[in-house]
Tab-separated table of C-alpha atoms in Angstrom:
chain	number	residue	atom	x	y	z
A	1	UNK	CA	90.693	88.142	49.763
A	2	UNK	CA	94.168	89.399	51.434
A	3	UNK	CA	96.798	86.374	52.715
A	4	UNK	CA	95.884	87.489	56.414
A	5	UNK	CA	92.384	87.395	55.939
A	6	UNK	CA	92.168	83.810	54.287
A	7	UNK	CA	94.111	82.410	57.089
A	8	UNK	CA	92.312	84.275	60.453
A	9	UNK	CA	89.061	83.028	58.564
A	10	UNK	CA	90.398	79.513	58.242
A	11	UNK	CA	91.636	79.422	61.714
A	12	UNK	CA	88.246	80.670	63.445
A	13	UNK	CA	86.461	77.808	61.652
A	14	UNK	CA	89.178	75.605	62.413
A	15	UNK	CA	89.286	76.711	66.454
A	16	UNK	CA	85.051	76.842	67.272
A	17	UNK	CA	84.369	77.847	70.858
A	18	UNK	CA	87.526	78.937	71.736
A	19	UNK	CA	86.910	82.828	71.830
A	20	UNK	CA	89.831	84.030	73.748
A	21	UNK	CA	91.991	82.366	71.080
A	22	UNK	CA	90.038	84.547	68.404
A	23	UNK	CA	90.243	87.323	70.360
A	24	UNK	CA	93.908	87.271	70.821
A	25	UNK	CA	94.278	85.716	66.761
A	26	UNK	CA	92.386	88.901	65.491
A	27	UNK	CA	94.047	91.396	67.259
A	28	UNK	CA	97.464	90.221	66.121
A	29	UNK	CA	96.567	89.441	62.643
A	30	UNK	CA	94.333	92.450	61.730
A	31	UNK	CA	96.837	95.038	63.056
A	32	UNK	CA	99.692	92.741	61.345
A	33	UNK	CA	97.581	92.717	57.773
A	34	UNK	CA	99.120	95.894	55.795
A	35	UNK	CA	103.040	94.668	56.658
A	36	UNK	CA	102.115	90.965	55.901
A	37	UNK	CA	100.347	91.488	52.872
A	38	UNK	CA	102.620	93.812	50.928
A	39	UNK	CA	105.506	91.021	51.435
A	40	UNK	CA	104.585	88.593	49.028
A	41	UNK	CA	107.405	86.328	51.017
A	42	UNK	CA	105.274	85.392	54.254
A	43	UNK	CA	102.807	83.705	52.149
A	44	UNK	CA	105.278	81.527	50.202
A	45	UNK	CA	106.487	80.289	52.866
A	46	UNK	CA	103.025	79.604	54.776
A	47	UNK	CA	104.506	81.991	57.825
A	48	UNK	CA	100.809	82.431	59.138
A	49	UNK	CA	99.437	79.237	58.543
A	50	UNK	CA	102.550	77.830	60.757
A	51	UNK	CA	102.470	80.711	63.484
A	52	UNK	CA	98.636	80.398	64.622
A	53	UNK	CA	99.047	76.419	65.099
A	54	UNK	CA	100.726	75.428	67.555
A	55	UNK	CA	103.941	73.587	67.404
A	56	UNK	CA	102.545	70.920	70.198
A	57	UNK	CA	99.202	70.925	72.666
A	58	UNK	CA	99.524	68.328	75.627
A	59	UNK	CA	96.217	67.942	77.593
A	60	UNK	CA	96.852	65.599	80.729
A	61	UNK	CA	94.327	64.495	83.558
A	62	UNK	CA	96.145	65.690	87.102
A	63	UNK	CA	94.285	63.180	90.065
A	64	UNK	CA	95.413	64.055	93.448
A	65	UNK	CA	93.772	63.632	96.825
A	66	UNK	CA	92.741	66.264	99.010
A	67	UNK	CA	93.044	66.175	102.433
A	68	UNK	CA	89.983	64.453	103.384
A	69	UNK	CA	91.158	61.094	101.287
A	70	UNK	CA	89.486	61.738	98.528
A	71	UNK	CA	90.389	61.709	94.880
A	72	UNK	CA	90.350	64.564	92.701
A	73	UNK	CA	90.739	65.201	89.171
A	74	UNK	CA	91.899	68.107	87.670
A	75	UNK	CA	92.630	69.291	83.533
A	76	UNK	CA	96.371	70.200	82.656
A	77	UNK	CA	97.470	72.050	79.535
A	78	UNK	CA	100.536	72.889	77.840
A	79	UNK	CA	100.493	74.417	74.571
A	80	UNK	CA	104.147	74.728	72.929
A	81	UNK	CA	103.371	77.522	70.229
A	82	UNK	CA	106.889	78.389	68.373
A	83	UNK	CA	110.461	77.746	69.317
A	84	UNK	CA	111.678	79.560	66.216
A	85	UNK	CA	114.132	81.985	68.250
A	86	UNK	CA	114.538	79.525	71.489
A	87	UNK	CA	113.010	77.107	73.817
A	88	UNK	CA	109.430	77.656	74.697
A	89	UNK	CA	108.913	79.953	77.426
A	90	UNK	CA	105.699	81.206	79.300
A	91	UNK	CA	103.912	80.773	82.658
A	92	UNK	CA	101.720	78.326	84.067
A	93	UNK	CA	98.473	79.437	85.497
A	94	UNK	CA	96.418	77.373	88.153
A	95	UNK	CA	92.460	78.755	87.713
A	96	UNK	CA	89.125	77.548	87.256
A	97	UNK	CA	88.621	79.934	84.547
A	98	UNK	CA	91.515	78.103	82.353
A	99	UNK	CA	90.564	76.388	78.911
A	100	UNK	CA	92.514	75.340	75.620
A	101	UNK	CA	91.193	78.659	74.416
A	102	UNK	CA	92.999	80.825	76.998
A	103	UNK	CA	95.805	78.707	76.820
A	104	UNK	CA	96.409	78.779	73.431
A	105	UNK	CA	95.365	82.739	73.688
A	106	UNK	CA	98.220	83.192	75.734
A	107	UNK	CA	100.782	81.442	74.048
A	108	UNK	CA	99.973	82.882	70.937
A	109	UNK	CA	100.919	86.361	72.401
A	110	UNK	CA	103.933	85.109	74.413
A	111	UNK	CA	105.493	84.574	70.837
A	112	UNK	CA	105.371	88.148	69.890
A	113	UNK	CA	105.751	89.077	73.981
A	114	UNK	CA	109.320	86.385	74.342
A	115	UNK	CA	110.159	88.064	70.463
A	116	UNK	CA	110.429	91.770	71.711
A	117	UNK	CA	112.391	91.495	74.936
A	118	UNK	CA	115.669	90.244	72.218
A	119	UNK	CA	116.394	87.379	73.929
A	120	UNK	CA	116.309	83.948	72.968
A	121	UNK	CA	113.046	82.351	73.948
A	122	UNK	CA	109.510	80.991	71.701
A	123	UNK	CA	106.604	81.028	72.895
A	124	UNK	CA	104.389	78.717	75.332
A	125	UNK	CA	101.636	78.646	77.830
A	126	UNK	CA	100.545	76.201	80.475
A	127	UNK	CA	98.018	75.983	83.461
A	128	UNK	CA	95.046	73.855	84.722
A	129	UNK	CA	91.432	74.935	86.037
A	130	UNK	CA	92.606	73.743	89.811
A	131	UNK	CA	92.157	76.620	91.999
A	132	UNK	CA	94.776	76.826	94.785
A	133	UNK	CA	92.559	79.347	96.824
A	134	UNK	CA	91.448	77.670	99.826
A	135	UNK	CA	93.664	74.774	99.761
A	136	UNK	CA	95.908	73.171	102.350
A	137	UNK	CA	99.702	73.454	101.760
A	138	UNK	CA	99.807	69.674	101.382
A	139	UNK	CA	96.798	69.734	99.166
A	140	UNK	CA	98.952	72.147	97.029
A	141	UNK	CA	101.721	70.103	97.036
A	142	UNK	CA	99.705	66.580	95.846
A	143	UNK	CA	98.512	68.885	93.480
A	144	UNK	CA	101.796	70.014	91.932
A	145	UNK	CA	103.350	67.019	92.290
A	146	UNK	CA	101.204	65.242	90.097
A	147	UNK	CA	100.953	68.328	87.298
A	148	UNK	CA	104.937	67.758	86.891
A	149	UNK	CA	104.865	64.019	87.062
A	150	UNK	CA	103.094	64.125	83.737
A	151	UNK	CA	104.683	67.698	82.592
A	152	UNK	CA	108.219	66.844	83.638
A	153	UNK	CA	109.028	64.717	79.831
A	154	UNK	CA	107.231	67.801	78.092
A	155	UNK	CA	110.102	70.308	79.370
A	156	UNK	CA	113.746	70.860	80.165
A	157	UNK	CA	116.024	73.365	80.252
A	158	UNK	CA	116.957	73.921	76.148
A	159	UNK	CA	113.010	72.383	75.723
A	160	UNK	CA	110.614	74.481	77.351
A	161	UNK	CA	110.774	76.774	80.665
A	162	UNK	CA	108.002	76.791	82.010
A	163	UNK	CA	107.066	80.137	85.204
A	164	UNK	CA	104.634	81.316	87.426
A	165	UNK	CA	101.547	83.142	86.339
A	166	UNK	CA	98.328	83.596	88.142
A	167	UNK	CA	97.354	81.234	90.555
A	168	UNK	CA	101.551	80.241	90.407
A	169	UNK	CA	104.074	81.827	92.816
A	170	UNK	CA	106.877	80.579	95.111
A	171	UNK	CA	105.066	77.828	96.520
A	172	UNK	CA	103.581	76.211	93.644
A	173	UNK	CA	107.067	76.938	91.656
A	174	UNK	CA	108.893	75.097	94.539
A	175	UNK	CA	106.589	72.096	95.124
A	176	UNK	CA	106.959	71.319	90.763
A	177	UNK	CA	110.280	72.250	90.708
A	178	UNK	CA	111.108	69.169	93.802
A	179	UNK	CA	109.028	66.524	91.873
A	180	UNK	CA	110.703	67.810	88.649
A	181	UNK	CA	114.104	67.363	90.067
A	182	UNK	CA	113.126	64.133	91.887
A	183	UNK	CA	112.066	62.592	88.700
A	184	UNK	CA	114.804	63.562	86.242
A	185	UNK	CA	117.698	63.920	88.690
A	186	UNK	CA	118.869	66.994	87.459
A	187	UNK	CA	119.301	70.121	88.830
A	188	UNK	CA	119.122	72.206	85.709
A	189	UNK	CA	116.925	75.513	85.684
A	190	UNK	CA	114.046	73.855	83.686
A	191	UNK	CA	111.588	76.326	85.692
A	192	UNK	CA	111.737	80.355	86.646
A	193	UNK	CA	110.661	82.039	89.327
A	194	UNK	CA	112.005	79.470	91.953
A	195	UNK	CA	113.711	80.777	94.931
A	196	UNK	CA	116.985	82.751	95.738
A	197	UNK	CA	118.145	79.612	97.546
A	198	UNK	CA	118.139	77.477	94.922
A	199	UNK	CA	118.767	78.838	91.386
A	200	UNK	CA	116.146	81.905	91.616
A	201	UNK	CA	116.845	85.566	90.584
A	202	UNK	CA	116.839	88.514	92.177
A	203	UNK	CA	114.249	91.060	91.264
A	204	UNK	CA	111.918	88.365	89.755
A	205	UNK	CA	108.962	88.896	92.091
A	206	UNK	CA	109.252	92.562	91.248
A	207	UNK	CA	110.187	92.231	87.680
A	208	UNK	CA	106.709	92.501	85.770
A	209	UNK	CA	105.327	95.479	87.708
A	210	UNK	CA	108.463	97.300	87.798
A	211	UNK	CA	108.865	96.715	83.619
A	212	UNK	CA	105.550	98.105	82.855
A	213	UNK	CA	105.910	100.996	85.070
A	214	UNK	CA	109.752	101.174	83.004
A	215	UNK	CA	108.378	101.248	79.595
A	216	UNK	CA	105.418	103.510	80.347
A	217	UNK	CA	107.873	106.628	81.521
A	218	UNK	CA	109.789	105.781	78.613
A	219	UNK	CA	106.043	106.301	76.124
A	220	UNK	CA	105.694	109.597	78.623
A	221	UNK	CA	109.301	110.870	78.368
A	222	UNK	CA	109.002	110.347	74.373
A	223	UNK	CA	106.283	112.586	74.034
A	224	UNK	CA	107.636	115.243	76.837
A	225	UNK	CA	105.747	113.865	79.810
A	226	UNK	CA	106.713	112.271	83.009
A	227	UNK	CA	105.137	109.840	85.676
A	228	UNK	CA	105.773	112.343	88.431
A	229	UNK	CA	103.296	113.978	89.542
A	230	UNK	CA	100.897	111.876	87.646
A	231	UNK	CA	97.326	110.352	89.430
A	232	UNK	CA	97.341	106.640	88.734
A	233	UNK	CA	94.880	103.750	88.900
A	234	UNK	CA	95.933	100.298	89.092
A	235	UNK	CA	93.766	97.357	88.744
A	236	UNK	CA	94.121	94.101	90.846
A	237	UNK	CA	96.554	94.009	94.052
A	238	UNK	CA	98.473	90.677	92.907
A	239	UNK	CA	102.371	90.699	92.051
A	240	UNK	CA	102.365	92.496	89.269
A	241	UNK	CA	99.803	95.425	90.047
A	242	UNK	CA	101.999	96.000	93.974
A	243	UNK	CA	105.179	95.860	92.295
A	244	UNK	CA	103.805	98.497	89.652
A	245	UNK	CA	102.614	100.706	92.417
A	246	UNK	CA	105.774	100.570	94.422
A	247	UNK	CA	108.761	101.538	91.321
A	248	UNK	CA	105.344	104.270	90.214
A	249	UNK	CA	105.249	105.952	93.365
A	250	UNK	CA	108.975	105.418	93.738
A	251	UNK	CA	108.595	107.822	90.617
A	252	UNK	CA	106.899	111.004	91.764
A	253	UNK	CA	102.976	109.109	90.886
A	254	UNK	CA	100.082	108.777	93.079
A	255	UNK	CA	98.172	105.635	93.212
A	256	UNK	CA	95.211	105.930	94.717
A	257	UNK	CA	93.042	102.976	93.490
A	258	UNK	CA	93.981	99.618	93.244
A	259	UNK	CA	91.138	96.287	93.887
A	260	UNK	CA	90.911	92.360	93.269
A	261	UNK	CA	87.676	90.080	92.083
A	262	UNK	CA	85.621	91.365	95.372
A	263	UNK	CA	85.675	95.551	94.300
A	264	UNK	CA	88.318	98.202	94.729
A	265	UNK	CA	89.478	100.822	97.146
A	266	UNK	CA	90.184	104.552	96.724
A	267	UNK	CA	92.871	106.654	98.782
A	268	UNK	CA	92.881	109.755	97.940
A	269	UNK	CA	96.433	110.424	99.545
A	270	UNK	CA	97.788	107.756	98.135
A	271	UNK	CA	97.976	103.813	98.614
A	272	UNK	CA	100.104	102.881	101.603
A	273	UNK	CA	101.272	100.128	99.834
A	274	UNK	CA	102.847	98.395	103.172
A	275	UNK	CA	99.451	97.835	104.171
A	276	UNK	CA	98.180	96.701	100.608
A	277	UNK	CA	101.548	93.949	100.841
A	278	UNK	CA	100.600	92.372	104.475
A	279	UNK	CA	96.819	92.148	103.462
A	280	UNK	CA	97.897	90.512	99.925
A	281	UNK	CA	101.498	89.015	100.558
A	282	UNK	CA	100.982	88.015	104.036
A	283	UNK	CA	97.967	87.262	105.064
A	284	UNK	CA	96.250	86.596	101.419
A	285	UNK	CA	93.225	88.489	102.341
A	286	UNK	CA	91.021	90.916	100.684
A	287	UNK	CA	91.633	94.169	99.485
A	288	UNK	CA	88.524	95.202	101.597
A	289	UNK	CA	90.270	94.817	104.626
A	290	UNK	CA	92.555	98.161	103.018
A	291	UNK	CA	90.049	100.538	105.111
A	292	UNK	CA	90.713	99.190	108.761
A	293	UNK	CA	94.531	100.245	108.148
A	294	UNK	CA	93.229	103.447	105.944
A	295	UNK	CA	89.669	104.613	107.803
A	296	UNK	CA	89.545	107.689	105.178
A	297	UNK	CA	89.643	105.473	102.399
A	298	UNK	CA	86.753	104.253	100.593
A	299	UNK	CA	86.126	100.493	99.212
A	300	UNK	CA	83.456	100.395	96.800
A	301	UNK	CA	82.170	96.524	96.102
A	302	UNK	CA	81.758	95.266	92.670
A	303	UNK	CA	83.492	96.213	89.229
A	304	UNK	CA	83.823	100.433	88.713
A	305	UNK	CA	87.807	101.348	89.229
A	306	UNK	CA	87.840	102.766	85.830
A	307	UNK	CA	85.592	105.537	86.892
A	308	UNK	CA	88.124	106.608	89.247
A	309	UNK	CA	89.788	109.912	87.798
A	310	UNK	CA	93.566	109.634	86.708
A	311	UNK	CA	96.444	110.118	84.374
A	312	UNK	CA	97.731	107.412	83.927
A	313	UNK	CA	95.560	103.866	84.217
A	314	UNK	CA	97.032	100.365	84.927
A	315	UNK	CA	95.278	97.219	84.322
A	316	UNK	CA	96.978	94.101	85.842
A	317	UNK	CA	94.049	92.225	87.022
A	318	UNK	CA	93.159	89.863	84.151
A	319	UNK	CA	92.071	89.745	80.629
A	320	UNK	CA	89.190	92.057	79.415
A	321	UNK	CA	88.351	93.359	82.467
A	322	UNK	CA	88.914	97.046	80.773
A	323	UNK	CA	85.771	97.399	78.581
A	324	UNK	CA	84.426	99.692	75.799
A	325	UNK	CA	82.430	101.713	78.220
A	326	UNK	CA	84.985	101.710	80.723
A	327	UNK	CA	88.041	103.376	77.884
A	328	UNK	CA	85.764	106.303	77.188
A	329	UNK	CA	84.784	106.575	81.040
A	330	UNK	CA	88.933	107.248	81.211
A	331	UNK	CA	89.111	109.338	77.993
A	332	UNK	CA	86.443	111.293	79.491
A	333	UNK	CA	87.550	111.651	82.837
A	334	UNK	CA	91.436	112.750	81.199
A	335	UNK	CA	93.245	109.563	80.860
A	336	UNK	CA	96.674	110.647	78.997
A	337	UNK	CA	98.309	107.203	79.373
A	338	UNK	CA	97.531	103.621	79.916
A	339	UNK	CA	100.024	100.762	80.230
A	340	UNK	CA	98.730	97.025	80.084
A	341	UNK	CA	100.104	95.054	83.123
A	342	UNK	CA	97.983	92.283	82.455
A	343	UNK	CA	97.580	89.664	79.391
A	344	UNK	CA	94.846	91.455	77.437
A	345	UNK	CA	92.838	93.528	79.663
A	346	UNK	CA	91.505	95.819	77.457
A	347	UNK	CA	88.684	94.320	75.013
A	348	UNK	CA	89.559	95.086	71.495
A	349	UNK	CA	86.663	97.499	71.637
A	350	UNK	CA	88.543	99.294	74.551
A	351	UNK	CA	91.716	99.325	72.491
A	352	UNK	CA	90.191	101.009	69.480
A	353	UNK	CA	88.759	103.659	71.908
A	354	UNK	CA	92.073	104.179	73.209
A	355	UNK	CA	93.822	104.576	69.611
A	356	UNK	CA	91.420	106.660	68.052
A	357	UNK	CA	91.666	109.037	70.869
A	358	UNK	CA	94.853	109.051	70.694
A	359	UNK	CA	96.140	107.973	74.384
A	360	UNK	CA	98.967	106.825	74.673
A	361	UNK	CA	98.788	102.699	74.897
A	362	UNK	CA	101.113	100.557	75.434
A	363	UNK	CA	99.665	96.964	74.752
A	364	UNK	CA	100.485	94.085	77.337
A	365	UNK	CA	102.943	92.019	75.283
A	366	UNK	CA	105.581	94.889	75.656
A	367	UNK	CA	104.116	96.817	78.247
A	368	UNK	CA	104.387	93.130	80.657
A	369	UNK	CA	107.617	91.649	79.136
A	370	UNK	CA	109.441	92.740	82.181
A	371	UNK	CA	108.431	89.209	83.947
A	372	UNK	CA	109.193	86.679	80.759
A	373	UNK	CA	112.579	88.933	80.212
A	374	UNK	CA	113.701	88.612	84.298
A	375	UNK	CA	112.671	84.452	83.860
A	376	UNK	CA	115.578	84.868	81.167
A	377	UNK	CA	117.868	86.358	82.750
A	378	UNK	CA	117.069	83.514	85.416
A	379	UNK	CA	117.863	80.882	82.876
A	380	UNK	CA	121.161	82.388	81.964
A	381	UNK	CA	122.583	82.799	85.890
A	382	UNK	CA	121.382	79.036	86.282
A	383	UNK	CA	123.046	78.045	82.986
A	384	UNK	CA	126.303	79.904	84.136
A	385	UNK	CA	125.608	79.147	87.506
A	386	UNK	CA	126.151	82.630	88.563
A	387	UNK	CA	123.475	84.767	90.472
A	388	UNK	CA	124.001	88.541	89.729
A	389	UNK	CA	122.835	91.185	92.443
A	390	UNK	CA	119.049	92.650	92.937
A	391	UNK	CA	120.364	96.220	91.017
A	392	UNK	CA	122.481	94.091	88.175
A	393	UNK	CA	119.005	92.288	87.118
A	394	UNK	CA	117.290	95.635	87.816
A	395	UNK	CA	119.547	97.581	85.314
A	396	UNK	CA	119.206	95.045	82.733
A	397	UNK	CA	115.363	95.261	83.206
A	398	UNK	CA	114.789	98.762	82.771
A	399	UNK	CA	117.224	98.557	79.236
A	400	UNK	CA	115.346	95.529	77.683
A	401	UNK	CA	112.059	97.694	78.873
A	402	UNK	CA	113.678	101.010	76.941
A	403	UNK	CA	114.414	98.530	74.305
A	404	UNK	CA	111.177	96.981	73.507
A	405	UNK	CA	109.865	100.841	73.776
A	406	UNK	CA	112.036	102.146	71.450
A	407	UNK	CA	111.844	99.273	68.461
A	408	UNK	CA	107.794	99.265	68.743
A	409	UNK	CA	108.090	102.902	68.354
A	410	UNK	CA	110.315	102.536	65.253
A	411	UNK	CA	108.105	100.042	63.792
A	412	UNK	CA	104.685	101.641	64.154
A	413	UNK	CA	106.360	104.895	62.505
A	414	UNK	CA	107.935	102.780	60.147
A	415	UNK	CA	104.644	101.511	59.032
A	416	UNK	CA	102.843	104.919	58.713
A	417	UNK	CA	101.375	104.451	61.938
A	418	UNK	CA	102.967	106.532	64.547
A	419	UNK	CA	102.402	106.479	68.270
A	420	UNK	CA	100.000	102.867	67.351
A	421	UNK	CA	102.054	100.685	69.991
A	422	UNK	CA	99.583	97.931	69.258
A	423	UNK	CA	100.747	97.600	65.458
A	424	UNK	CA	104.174	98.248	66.453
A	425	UNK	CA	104.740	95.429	68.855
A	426	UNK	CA	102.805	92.824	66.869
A	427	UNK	CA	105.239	94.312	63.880
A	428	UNK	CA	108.430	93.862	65.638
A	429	UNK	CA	107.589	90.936	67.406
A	430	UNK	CA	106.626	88.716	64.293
A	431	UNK	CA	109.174	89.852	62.064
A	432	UNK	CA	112.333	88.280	64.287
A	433	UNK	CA	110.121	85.465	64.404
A	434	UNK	CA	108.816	84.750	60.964
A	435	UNK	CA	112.611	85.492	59.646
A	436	UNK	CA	113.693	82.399	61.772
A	437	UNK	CA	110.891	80.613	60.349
A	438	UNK	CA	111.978	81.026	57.302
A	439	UNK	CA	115.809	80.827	57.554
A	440	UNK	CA	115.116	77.063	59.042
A	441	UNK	CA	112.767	75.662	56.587
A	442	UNK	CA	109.590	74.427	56.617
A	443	UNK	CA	109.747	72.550	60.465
C-alpha cells in the first residue's frame, strides 16, 4: 500500500463521523498521491502524518443571554492546522450547521488555500453553531463578546488572525474585535475584515468575489476565451457571490441567476445587481423579494439553479451544494467554465464530472483566495500602520489572483496533468508547505 494511502486510511479511522473532514482529506490526498509517492522524502519525514492533524483544536462553551434574560449556550471551535509558512489564518463562521468536522474540513484546505496566494500565512478555521439570523444587535454583541473572551489567549497578531466567513461580517468582526482589544489592551490587527475606521482595508468586502471572477478570465484568456459576452450563473447572493457578479458584469458577462437557502431567481436581461445589494446588504431579506423590483423575472423555490443554461457557472453558496447530477445538467446544457467561489461546493462526484469532461475548473482554494490574500494585505497596512487606496489593494489582488493561476497551471502540467486545476493547486499548495515542514524539523 502507497505512503498516501496508509495515512488517509489511518486518518478516516482515526476521525469517525466527521465526513466533511474526509471529504476534504480525500480530495487533497488522492489528487496529491502520484507527486507524494514518487518522493521518497515526504514519508521520512512523516509530512502527511503531521499535515492532516492539526497543530491545536480548542473547543470552548460560549453562554450569553438573550434578550429576554435568559441564558444560552452555544459550541465554539478553533482548529489551528499548520503555521509552517506563518501565523494561522482563516475565517470564523457563526452557523448551526458548524461541527469539528467542518471545521477541521476547512482548515485543512485553508493550508493549501493561505499556501498559494505567496504570502506568509498557515492555515486555521474557527466558528460556532450560533446562528446570528434573527437576533437582536445586542444579542449579537453578548454573543461575540463572550466567543473572544475565551478566543482572545488563542490568537494575536504573529499567533493566529482570525476573519469573517459566513454568518461573520462587519458587525460580528467589530463587536470581537472591542472585547478583544478591551481584554488585551492592544490595538494590534489580531483580526481582518474590521472596518476602514479602525485598521480595515479597502477592497476587503469585495475582495473574494472580485478574485474568483480575476482568476477565472485568467483560466479563459489561457485557453483563448474571454468572460465577455459570456452567460453566467451564480449561486447564493451573500458577499462573495454580489461582489462576483458586479467585477463579472463589469467584464462584458451576463448574470442572470443568482439565489440563497429559500430558491433562486432568473433574469434573463441580466441581474440588476443594485436591487440584489438593498434586498441582501440593506435590508437582509430574501432573494424572493428580486421580482417586485424585476416583474419579468422569474423566482423558482427550492434547489434547481444549475439547470439554468450558461457559460460560465459560479458556486458561492456553500459546500456541496453542486452535485453529480447537477455537473452533467451544466455539461449538458454547455457549461465551458466553472469557478468555485465557495469552500467546496462541488461534491467530489461533481468534480470528477467536471474533469473528465474536460471544463475548465478552477477548484475553491485558488479560485476563493482573493478574500484570505486581501485579510493579508490587511495585516501588513496594520503592521505598518499604513492604509493603501481601494485601486492599490485592487491591483495587488488581481496579480496574486494571476499568480495562483499561473503556478497551478505550471504544476498540473508539470505533473502530466494539464488543464487538472484540482491536482495543480493541491500540488503547489503543499509543496511550499511541506518544504517548511521539513526545513524546521520535526515541530
Amino acid at each position: 500500500m502507497s505512503y498516501t494511502q496508509k495515512v488517509l486510511d489511518a486518518t478516516i479511522q482515526k476521525n469517525p463521523g466527521e465526513p466533511e473532514f474526509v471529504q476534504a482529506l480525500t480530495e487533497i490526498l488522492s489528487t496529491l498521491a502520484p507527486f507524494v509517492d514518487a518522493r521518497p522524502e515526504y514519508e521520512k519525514h512523516g509530512i502527511l502524518e503531521r499535515l492532516v492533524e492539526p497543530e491545536r483544536a480548542i473547543i470552548f462553551r460560549v453562554p450569553w443571554v438573550d434578550d429576554a434574560g435568559k441564558v444560552q449556550v452555544n459550541k465554539g471551535y478553533r482548529v489551528q492546522y499548520n503555521s509552517a509558512i506563518g501565523p494561522y489564518k482563516g475565517g470564523i463562521r457563526f452557523h448551526p450547521s458548524v461541527s469539528l468536522s467542518i471545521i477541521k474540513f476547512l482548515g485543512f484546505e485553508q493550508i493549501l488555500k493561505n499556501s498559494l496566494t505567496g504570502l506568509p500565512i498557515g492555515g486555521g478555521k474557527g466558528g460556532s453553531d450560533f446562528d446570528p439570523k434573527g437576533k437582536s444587535d445586542r444579542e449579537v454583541m453578548a454573543f461575540c463578546q463572550s466567543f473572544v473572551t475565551e478566543l482572545y489567549r488563542h490568537i494575536g497578531a504573529d499567533t493566529d488572525v482570525p476573519a469573517g466567513d459566513i454568518g461573520v461580517g462587519a458587525r460580528e468582526i467589530g463587536f470581537m474585535y472591542g472585547q478583544y482589544k478591551r481584554i488585551v489592551n492592544r490595538f494590534e490587527g489580531v483580526l481582518t475584515g474590521k472596518g476602514i475606521v479602525y485598521g480595515g482595508s479597502l477592497a476587503r468586502k469585495e475582495a473574494t468575489g472580485f478574485g474568483l471572477v480575476y482568476l477565472v478570465e485568467e483560466m479563459l484568456k489561457a485557453h483563448k476565451k474571454t468572460l465577455k459576452g459570456k452567460t453566467v450563473v451564480v449561486s447564493g447572493s451573500g458577499n462573495v457571490a454580489i461582489y462576483a457578479c458586479q467585477k463579472a458584469q463589469s467584464l462584458g458577462a451576463k448574470v442572470v441567476a443568482m439565489s440563497d437557502s429559500g430558491g433562486y431567481i432568473f433574469d434573463a436581461d441580466g441581474i440588476d445587481l443594485v436591487a440584489v445589494k438593498e434586498i441582501k446588504e440593506v435590508k437582509r431579506g430574501r432573494i424572493s423579494d428580486y421580482v417586485s423590483y424585476r416583474p419579468a423575472a422569474v423566482y423558482t423555490e427550492g434547489k434547481g439553479i444549475w439547470g439554468v443554461k450558461c457559460d460560465v457557472a459560479l458556486p458561492c453558496a456553500t459546500q456541496n451544494e453542486l452535485t453529480e447530477a447537477d455537473a452533467k445538467l451544466l455539461v449538458k446544457n454547455g457549461v465551458i467554465a466553472v469557478g468555485e467561489g465557495a469552500n467546496m461546493p462541488s461534491t467530489l462526484e461533481a468534480t470528477e464530472v467536471f474533469l473528465s469532461k474536460k471544463i475548465l475548473f478552477a477548484p475553491g482554494k485558488a479560485a476563493n483566495a482573493g478574500g484570505v490574500a486581501t485579510s493579508a494585505l490587511e495585516m501588513s497596512q496594520n503592521s505598518m500602520r499604513l492604509s493603501w487606496t481601494f485601486d492599490e489593494v485592487d491591483q495587488k489582488l488581481k496579480a496574486i489572483m494571476a499568480s495562483i493561476y499561473a503556478n497551478i497551471a505550471a504544476a498540473a502540467k508539470e505533473a502530466g496533468l494539464e488543464d487538472n486545476f484540482v491536482a495543480g493547486a493541491n500540488i503547489a499548495g503543499f509543496k511550499k508547505v511541506a518544504e517548511a515542514m521539513i526545513a524546521q524539523g520535526t515541530v
